[in-house]
């Protein structure tokens, strides 16, 4: 679906055109075609602007052309201010005139149903054939605040004063939500460099814009609003590149809820995928998930300070005891540590602050500091700037009347600049929408100032997570997909759309090197005792049938059989129970197996997600999965690091590490199984619908799959199903 | 510590004085004593104002008096604009002149340490003796916006324009945080009727103010900021009264984190108590917990609409698809249900909205509705106003240019007023701090308008919780503390500060009717076999020693003993192991017990909290407590409803209800044990430090305590420890 890697270069005419034609330009001030021309002029766009309208001579002082062909020069970008019915004809005209890119606002395509979808596919074909890079349709356009390209009609975007333009790009699947974010950001002192509303993504997709921003030197942070990613594989690759470049991607993913997913599907026509899997996808790729636009704004402002937190140890300096406590609560709620000050720091600070102030963390300088003695902030800062136990310093209720006229304020800023501690000012939004001069000065010097209602602490915690991921990524050898072995030929995967029996499924696990129990199929009592003797007593007997996936329910398992007689009895009982349970079940026989070792039960499963492909699940067995849903997911193929993180992520990890003096289980053995399962479902992603190894028994020595089930896919692509 | 119930009447002179004296009044405009006089004048206070200053004649046109005694009339309230060093003398003067109430701003008391605390205690004594009701010291004062009593110097409180005064009271333990909340509320169209900063609570406490507001007809919602409640027992009683009166109490409790608790302790000098226990306290009492002042503002605005949601079924009507999805996500994240529309509603709505709009929930009317066709909102509203499957209707991105000039807007409002559906408008705060006329009109008609950044959905979910609690409270017979039996005489509770053995502890449980195992103490092998025969084989043997609480660790338990020989062997082994484990342990003997039935392991525990007294814990046994901390707490004494809620609250409840076709356990038996434990620790709250019944075995038939341990308190108040 998506464009090739490297194709981001062809997006250049969208972002930085030398010339723009406005199709459907108008003299009527209430029309889109007028507003668009005006927006480009007001934005101070430096390139050529060609209004196109057969019935006008001049629009806002610009010469108007009857058709595109009348324009004497090369047109890089065409902006379509025309209704849905005229889009196709205009796009063909663009193709004839070698226009390189287009923005199409019109709605009335896939979002209105069958007919619109057909029209949209025609447009897609024209774009693909002619190589025109295309944003929309059904979008609010594209804004590049660095060159004045205001490619939008939206009053929300054109009316916002640009405070301080910052190196943050924003791409959105919802026009309206995008505009709200754009405004909220500007109100909080953050004007995006790029705003891209991708609309129906008929040609240029969300991930294409992300790719452009990754390669764009003017972008430090990539942010976005996402309802459903169409090319998760590409986005995963891009995220890897972004992390290497230290360019965070922060995305608000909407459609968390079942209703949200339903609506998202209808809203953008894209398949949303379950929210849990998106969460895992974000964890796996290092993409930061924003809960709201607040998180995007706060995170971007924090990152633009150009420091990364070196750890989680946080000291709060406040002039309001209550606010200090509140921020401490928020810090700990989001995984930051409000550590006790070490004795040296405490003594030093206590020496310089008044006796009524408090030198425990949060450090409460009392209202005097904010009202009349801002210099009180200096001494604790000096001490903490050098304190080895401090990573982050948060100021709350900072005096916003302190400015650079005051030499002590300058000193304050110098200390902040000179330390590697991450410093943040969390303010109360008292001043309405105008940004206080003090805040501007602080931000200019790399000290982010964020109103408390934007929850800067949550964003800060996300930045610490990102910082850890970035550092880990630099020094981690387990980040590539391991090549375990050649693709295996799986003869037993012959029948499509069926459930394979435990025995058949285990054979497949064997081929991929996943430890299974010693076992043999018996169709008679004599065969059963023969196999039991070979395997060694005690043994277990289980029915083997593709039609009986729930063997316990059928009462078709017998454990701890110690001799021939017990095996014979069990064999009979199982057959009796099975014929009661399901009369015409296809029976392969009875599987005779070695008894399992003692250990902890874990589960490894796979489901083939329509958006993400094979998704691997890990968890503890039994009630832990059922009652607590204590499970983790990652997309195949797994890196070793993914496998390790999956295991460490579950709450029950402490049970694997050995609770109450018990020895830890062999975690490496679990990692090994996860990687082998990953290899299997990556090789056969188009054949395997579901895979369930439940349970695996793991102890301090090793691991063994005690039961397994594979469900194959209904339709199998014959070309990739090698060996069948 | 706290005042008697009913004493709220004596708070009247604080809230509604006929006359106010300002001690330390001043002509100097930079002084507190001037600002306070000015604030009363500017506030339009109707009563008498008497500035007191020996060196002034007139302040702001008011006659000034040299001393309190010079004032010719009765003084209801004295406001202290003097330093800490003068407070005592001034208060004595107040007492002599029969002043009824006082506000003391000065800091320099318990918060600065030993010396300040001593001074504070003197002040307390004077107040108690003279009956003066006193707010402070170390506070920002009291504001009554209904009568212009601006009893504060804080510019934050005096400079805020009062938009629409609403029936919401606010009481705070942090002055600064209180002021921030006051301002934020006013900016969002909510001016509190009362603002009370209680400071060091030397006399009037947080709960006293709550009590006043419960009885005050001008207050519909009681809100507050709390760091540590000094009188939880009183607050629990008050909460019960408030719930009966349908007067919600919403409290932001700070000090969630360990650091927050540390700081809170230092900040207000009050003992904070663990946050988990506060959470349980709020659940138990029906007090709503706010996470931030946003929640207080949003919740109050929602409640003032005078409707209570009838359920959780929510329909969203939006003009932005993205925003609709986002609100749907928030609804489901907070436990509201975004249900699919029923066929009738869907058909009706589809008939009246344009084809490009979407009649699934969220209903997306597209930008056209907000920009040019607000009447589109009418038809879906008409349908949903009568839809039996809808409880709540949320509008997002509502057109804020629609006003009552438009007859359709009037119709919109009439439909909203005529339905019992809860209706909310969630807007984007586009307009800065001024409130749009449309919003004012909507709110006047009982339709709350709340900016999305105040998270109205979260507050709405809290209102639904409250509504359920209120309804349940009306029809619930299990809300009183059951009187199970007379207080029992507990002879074995003789030694203070010790750990009682299992056998001793079980004896106490027996006295309170809690089922324990059949058991007998044996000091010889012969005794052991004798007891075993009496109890009936198989039996278990356990060491019984107050010095060995962890019997498994000492390897001093033997189970499934089937005959005399096994009992003799076990007896020997246990004694051997114990002497290895702890040489000089005091041994009562070996407890011979019946073997336990099969069942689920649960735990009931009690810890005696320094703030809350005995707190009862319930959870599933084993790893569920350790790994998942799947436990619930309630304060003793329990109502039957408390006990039921404790059980239903844990995630593992599904295991008790019978998973996978297993029969449910006897929940009533667990309730019974919880109530009996509650009776025990209520009777002996001053003797019992800890109690642990771990595990209790519960199955479909009944329950039995399999192990128990009681730790007694070091210091026992002999007067209440009856029967010892």
JSON list of C-alpha atoms in Angstrom, two decimals, chain A residues 264-388:
[
{"chain": "A", "resi": 264, "resn": "UNK", "atom": "CA", "xyz": [-12.29, 5.18, 13.68]},
{"chain": "A", "resi": 265, "resn": "UNK", "atom": "CA", "xyz": [-12.98, 2.49, 11.13]},
{"chain": "A", "resi": 266, "resn": "UNK", "atom": "CA", "xyz": [-15.86, 4.49, 9.80]},
{"chain": "A", "resi": 267, "resn": "UNK", "atom": "CA", "xyz": [-14.09, 7.80, 10.14]},
{"chain": "A", "resi": 268, "resn": "UNK", "atom": "CA", "xyz": [-10.95, 7.17, 8.18]},
{"chain": "A", "resi": 269, "resn": "UNK", "atom": "CA", "xyz": [-11.88, 3.98, 6.45]},
{"chain": "A", "resi": 270, "resn": "UNK", "atom": "CA", "xyz": [-8.81, 2.37, 7.95]},
{"chain": "A", "resi": 271, "resn": "UNK", "atom": "CA", "xyz": [-8.75, -0.80, 10.00]},
{"chain": "A", "resi": 272, "resn": "UNK", "atom": "CA", "xyz": [-7.87, 0.21, 13.51]},
{"chain": "A", "resi": 273, "resn": "UNK", "atom": "CA", "xyz": [-6.51, -2.93, 15.14]},
{"chain": "A", "resi": 274, "resn": "UNK", "atom": "CA", "xyz": [-6.90, -3.62, 18.83]},
{"chain": "A", "resi": 275, "resn": "UNK", "atom": "CA", "xyz": [-5.60, -1.04, 21.22]},
{"chain": "A", "resi": 276, "resn": "UNK", "atom": "CA", "xyz": [-3.56, -3.49, 23.26]},
{"chain": "A", "resi": 277, "resn": "UNK", "atom": "CA", "xyz": [-1.65, -4.43, 20.17]},
{"chain": "A", "resi": 278, "resn": "UNK", "atom": "CA", "xyz": [-1.04, -0.80, 19.32]},
{"chain": "A", "resi": 279, "resn": "UNK", "atom": "CA", "xyz": [0.32, -0.32, 22.81]},
{"chain": "A", "resi": 280, "resn": "UNK", "atom": "CA", "xyz": [2.74, -3.20, 22.29]},
{"chain": "A", "resi": 281, "resn": "UNK", "atom": "CA", "xyz": [3.65, -1.85, 18.88]},
{"chain": "A", "resi": 282, "resn": "UNK", "atom": "CA", "xyz": [4.55, 1.49, 20.42]},
{"chain": "A", "resi": 283, "resn": "UNK", "atom": "CA", "xyz": [6.57, -0.13, 23.20]},
{"chain": "A", "resi": 284, "resn": "UNK", "atom": "CA", "xyz": [8.39, -2.32, 20.72]},
{"chain": "A", "resi": 285, "resn": "UNK", "atom": "CA", "xyz": [9.26, 0.50, 18.33]},
{"chain": "A", "resi": 286, "resn": "UNK", "atom": "CA", "xyz": [10.03, 3.20, 20.88]},
{"chain": "A", "resi": 287, "resn": "UNK", "atom": "CA", "xyz": [7.23, 5.40, 19.53]},
{"chain": "A", "resi": 288, "resn": "UNK", "atom": "CA", "xyz": [5.92, 7.47, 22.44]},
{"chain": "A", "resi": 289, "resn": "UNK", "atom": "CA", "xyz": [2.19, 7.26, 23.00]},
{"chain": "A", "resi": 290, "resn": "UNK", "atom": "CA", "xyz": [0.45, 10.52, 23.89]},
{"chain": "A", "resi": 291, "resn": "UNK", "atom": "CA", "xyz": [-2.89, 10.38, 25.70]},
{"chain": "A", "resi": 292, "resn": "UNK", "atom": "CA", "xyz": [-3.96, 13.78, 24.45]},
{"chain": "A", "resi": 293, "resn": "UNK", "atom": "CA", "xyz": [-2.53, 16.77, 22.65]},
{"chain": "A", "resi": 294, "resn": "UNK", "atom": "CA", "xyz": [-1.34, 18.07, 26.00]},
{"chain": "A", "resi": 295, "resn": "UNK", "atom": "CA", "xyz": [1.21, 15.29, 26.06]},
{"chain": "A", "resi": 296, "resn": "UNK", "atom": "CA", "xyz": [2.41, 16.18, 22.58]},
{"chain": "A", "resi": 297, "resn": "UNK", "atom": "CA", "xyz": [2.86, 19.85, 23.46]},
{"chain": "A", "resi": 298, "resn": "UNK", "atom": "CA", "xyz": [4.54, 19.19, 26.81]},
{"chain": "A", "resi": 299, "resn": "UNK", "atom": "CA", "xyz": [6.78, 16.44, 25.49]},
{"chain": "A", "resi": 300, "resn": "UNK", "atom": "CA", "xyz": [7.93, 18.51, 22.52]},
{"chain": "A", "resi": 301, "resn": "UNK", "atom": "CA", "xyz": [8.71, 21.48, 24.73]},
{"chain": "A", "resi": 302, "resn": "UNK", "atom": "CA", "xyz": [10.70, 19.28, 27.09]},
{"chain": "A", "resi": 303, "resn": "UNK", "atom": "CA", "xyz": [12.67, 17.64, 24.28]},
{"chain": "A", "resi": 304, "resn": "UNK", "atom": "CA", "xyz": [13.50, 20.98, 22.70]},
{"chain": "A", "resi": 305, "resn": "UNK", "atom": "CA", "xyz": [15.44, 21.89, 25.83]},
{"chain": "A", "resi": 306, "resn": "UNK", "atom": "CA", "xyz": [18.15, 19.73, 24.19]},
{"chain": "A", "resi": 307, "resn": "UNK", "atom": "CA", "xyz": [18.87, 17.84, 27.40]},
{"chain": "A", "resi": 308, "resn": "UNK", "atom": "CA", "xyz": [17.90, 14.24, 28.07]},
{"chain": "A", "resi": 309, "resn": "UNK", "atom": "CA", "xyz": [17.27, 13.25, 31.69]},
{"chain": "A", "resi": 310, "resn": "UNK", "atom": "CA", "xyz": [20.07, 11.03, 33.00]},
{"chain": "A", "resi": 311, "resn": "UNK", "atom": "CA", "xyz": [17.79, 9.18, 35.41]},
{"chain": "A", "resi": 312, "resn": "UNK", "atom": "CA", "xyz": [14.62, 9.31, 37.51]},
{"chain": "A", "resi": 313, "resn": "UNK", "atom": "CA", "xyz": [15.85, 11.03, 40.69]},
{"chain": "A", "resi": 314, "resn": "UNK", "atom": "CA", "xyz": [13.83, 14.20, 40.94]},
{"chain": "A", "resi": 315, "resn": "UNK", "atom": "CA", "xyz": [13.99, 17.15, 43.32]},
{"chain": "A", "resi": 316, "resn": "UNK", "atom": "CA", "xyz": [11.12, 19.61, 43.50]},
{"chain": "A", "resi": 317, "resn": "UNK", "atom": "CA", "xyz": [11.70, 23.22, 44.54]},
{"chain": "A", "resi": 318, "resn": "UNK", "atom": "CA", "xyz": [8.49, 25.04, 45.34]},
{"chain": "A", "resi": 319, "resn": "UNK", "atom": "CA", "xyz": [7.16, 28.21, 46.91]},
{"chain": "A", "resi": 320, "resn": "UNK", "atom": "CA", "xyz": [3.88, 26.48, 47.81]},
{"chain": "A", "resi": 321, "resn": "UNK", "atom": "CA", "xyz": [3.95, 23.44, 50.07]},
{"chain": "A", "resi": 322, "resn": "UNK", "atom": "CA", "xyz": [0.68, 22.17, 48.65]},
{"chain": "A", "resi": 323, "resn": "UNK", "atom": "CA", "xyz": [1.83, 22.46, 45.05]},
{"chain": "A", "resi": 324, "resn": "UNK", "atom": "CA", "xyz": [5.10, 20.74, 45.93]},
{"chain": "A", "resi": 325, "resn": "UNK", "atom": "CA", "xyz": [3.24, 17.79, 47.40]},
{"chain": "A", "resi": 326, "resn": "UNK", "atom": "CA", "xyz": [0.97, 17.68, 44.39]},
{"chain": "A", "resi": 327, "resn": "UNK", "atom": "CA", "xyz": [3.89, 17.57, 41.96]},
{"chain": "A", "resi": 328, "resn": "UNK", "atom": "CA", "xyz": [5.60, 14.92, 44.10]},
{"chain": "A", "resi": 329, "resn": "UNK", "atom": "CA", "xyz": [2.43, 12.83, 43.85]},
{"chain": "A", "resi": 330, "resn": "UNK", "atom": "CA", "xyz": [2.39, 13.24, 40.12]},
{"chain": "A", "resi": 331, "resn": "UNK", "atom": "CA", "xyz": [6.08, 12.35, 39.83]},
{"chain": "A", "resi": 332, "resn": "UNK", "atom": "CA", "xyz": [5.67, 9.11, 41.72]},
{"chain": "A", "resi": 333, "resn": "UNK", "atom": "CA", "xyz": [2.44, 8.28, 39.92]},
{"chain": "A", "resi": 334, "resn": "UNK", "atom": "CA", "xyz": [4.40, 8.45, 36.67]},
{"chain": "A", "resi": 335, "resn": "UNK", "atom": "CA", "xyz": [7.43, 6.51, 37.86]},
{"chain": "A", "resi": 336, "resn": "UNK", "atom": "CA", "xyz": [9.80, 9.34, 38.77]},
{"chain": "A", "resi": 337, "resn": "UNK", "atom": "CA", "xyz": [11.61, 9.09, 42.10]},
{"chain": "A", "resi": 338, "resn": "UNK", "atom": "CA", "xyz": [11.34, 11.81, 44.73]},
{"chain": "A", "resi": 339, "resn": "UNK", "atom": "CA", "xyz": [14.42, 10.76, 46.63]},
{"chain": "A", "resi": 340, "resn": "UNK", "atom": "CA", "xyz": [15.42, 11.99, 50.06]},
{"chain": "A", "resi": 341, "resn": "UNK", "atom": "CA", "xyz": [18.25, 14.48, 49.77]},
{"chain": "A", "resi": 342, "resn": "UNK", "atom": "CA", "xyz": [21.64, 13.14, 50.78]},
{"chain": "A", "resi": 343, "resn": "UNK", "atom": "CA", "xyz": [23.14, 14.61, 53.93]},
{"chain": "A", "resi": 344, "resn": "UNK", "atom": "CA", "xyz": [25.59, 16.87, 52.16]},
{"chain": "A", "resi": 345, "resn": "UNK", "atom": "CA", "xyz": [22.94, 18.44, 49.93]},
{"chain": "A", "resi": 346, "resn": "UNK", "atom": "CA", "xyz": [20.54, 18.80, 52.81]},
{"chain": "A", "resi": 347, "resn": "UNK", "atom": "CA", "xyz": [23.07, 20.51, 55.04]},
{"chain": "A", "resi": 348, "resn": "UNK", "atom": "CA", "xyz": [24.24, 22.85, 52.29]},
{"chain": "A", "resi": 349, "resn": "UNK", "atom": "CA", "xyz": [20.72, 23.84, 51.33]},
{"chain": "A", "resi": 350, "resn": "UNK", "atom": "CA", "xyz": [19.56, 24.26, 54.92]},
{"chain": "A", "resi": 351, "resn": "UNK", "atom": "CA", "xyz": [22.45, 26.63, 55.49]},
{"chain": "A", "resi": 352, "resn": "UNK", "atom": "CA", "xyz": [21.23, 29.03, 52.81]},
{"chain": "A", "resi": 353, "resn": "UNK", "atom": "CA", "xyz": [17.48, 29.04, 53.17]},
{"chain": "A", "resi": 354, "resn": "UNK", "atom": "CA", "xyz": [15.51, 30.63, 56.00]},
{"chain": "A", "resi": 355, "resn": "UNK", "atom": "CA", "xyz": [14.72, 28.51, 59.04]},
{"chain": "A", "resi": 356, "resn": "UNK", "atom": "CA", "xyz": [11.00, 28.47, 58.30]},
{"chain": "A", "resi": 357, "resn": "UNK", "atom": "CA", "xyz": [11.68, 26.91, 54.86]},
{"chain": "A", "resi": 358, "resn": "UNK", "atom": "CA", "xyz": [12.02, 23.18, 54.50]},
{"chain": "A", "resi": 359, "resn": "UNK", "atom": "CA", "xyz": [15.08, 21.35, 53.14]},
{"chain": "A", "resi": 360, "resn": "UNK", "atom": "CA", "xyz": [13.42, 18.03, 52.57]},
{"chain": "A", "resi": 361, "resn": "UNK", "atom": "CA", "xyz": [12.33, 17.05, 49.06]},
{"chain": "A", "resi": 362, "resn": "UNK", "atom": "CA", "xyz": [10.06, 18.76, 47.90]},
{"chain": "A", "resi": 363, "resn": "UNK", "atom": "CA", "xyz": [12.05, 21.80, 49.05]},
{"chain": "A", "resi": 364, "resn": "UNK", "atom": "CA", "xyz": [9.49, 24.37, 50.21]},
{"chain": "A", "resi": 365, "resn": "UNK", "atom": "CA", "xyz": [10.92, 27.91, 50.06]},
{"chain": "A", "resi": 366, "resn": "UNK", "atom": "CA", "xyz": [7.50, 29.26, 51.14]},
{"chain": "A", "resi": 367, "resn": "UNK", "atom": "CA", "xyz": [5.57, 32.07, 49.53]},
{"chain": "A", "resi": 368, "resn": "UNK", "atom": "CA", "xyz": [8.33, 34.56, 50.45]},
{"chain": "A", "resi": 369, "resn": "UNK", "atom": "CA", "xyz": [10.47, 33.17, 47.62]},
{"chain": "A", "resi": 370, "resn": "UNK", "atom": "CA", "xyz": [7.83, 33.73, 44.96]},
{"chain": "A", "resi": 371, "resn": "UNK", "atom": "CA", "xyz": [6.59, 37.07, 46.28]},
{"chain": "A", "resi": 372, "resn": "UNK", "atom": "CA", "xyz": [9.64, 38.96, 47.46]},
{"chain": "A", "resi": 373, "resn": "UNK", "atom": "CA", "xyz": [12.80, 36.86, 47.56]},
{"chain": "A", "resi": 374, "resn": "UNK", "atom": "CA", "xyz": [13.30, 34.99, 44.29]},
{"chain": "A", "resi": 375, "resn": "UNK", "atom": "CA", "xyz": [17.02, 34.81, 45.05]},
{"chain": "A", "resi": 376, "resn": "UNK", "atom": "CA", "xyz": [16.11, 32.05, 47.50]},
{"chain": "A", "resi": 377, "resn": "UNK", "atom": "CA", "xyz": [15.89, 29.77, 44.45]},
{"chain": "A", "resi": 378, "resn": "UNK", "atom": "CA", "xyz": [19.60, 30.22, 43.73]},
{"chain": "A", "resi": 379, "resn": "UNK", "atom": "CA", "xyz": [21.24, 28.39, 46.60]},
{"chain": "A", "resi": 380, "resn": "UNK", "atom": "CA", "xyz": [19.34, 25.09, 46.40]},
{"chain": "A", "resi": 381, "resn": "UNK", "atom": "CA", "xyz": [19.88, 25.16, 42.64]},
{"chain": "A", "resi": 382, "resn": "UNK", "atom": "CA", "xyz": [23.63, 25.65, 43.07]},
{"chain": "A", "resi": 383, "resn": "UNK", "atom": "CA", "xyz": [23.84, 22.67, 45.39]},
{"chain": "A", "resi": 384, "resn": "UNK", "atom": "CA", "xyz": [21.65, 20.38, 43.29]},
{"chain": "A", "resi": 385, "resn": "UNK", "atom": "CA", "xyz": [23.33, 21.32, 40.01]},
{"chain": "A", "resi": 386, "resn": "UNK", "atom": "CA", "xyz": [26.36, 19.41, 41.32]},
{"chain": "A", "resi": 387, "resn": "UNK", "atom": "CA", "xyz": [24.58, 16.76, 43.35]},
{"chain": "A", "resi": 388, "resn": "UNK", "atom": "CA", "xyz": [25.38, 13.28, 42.01]}
]
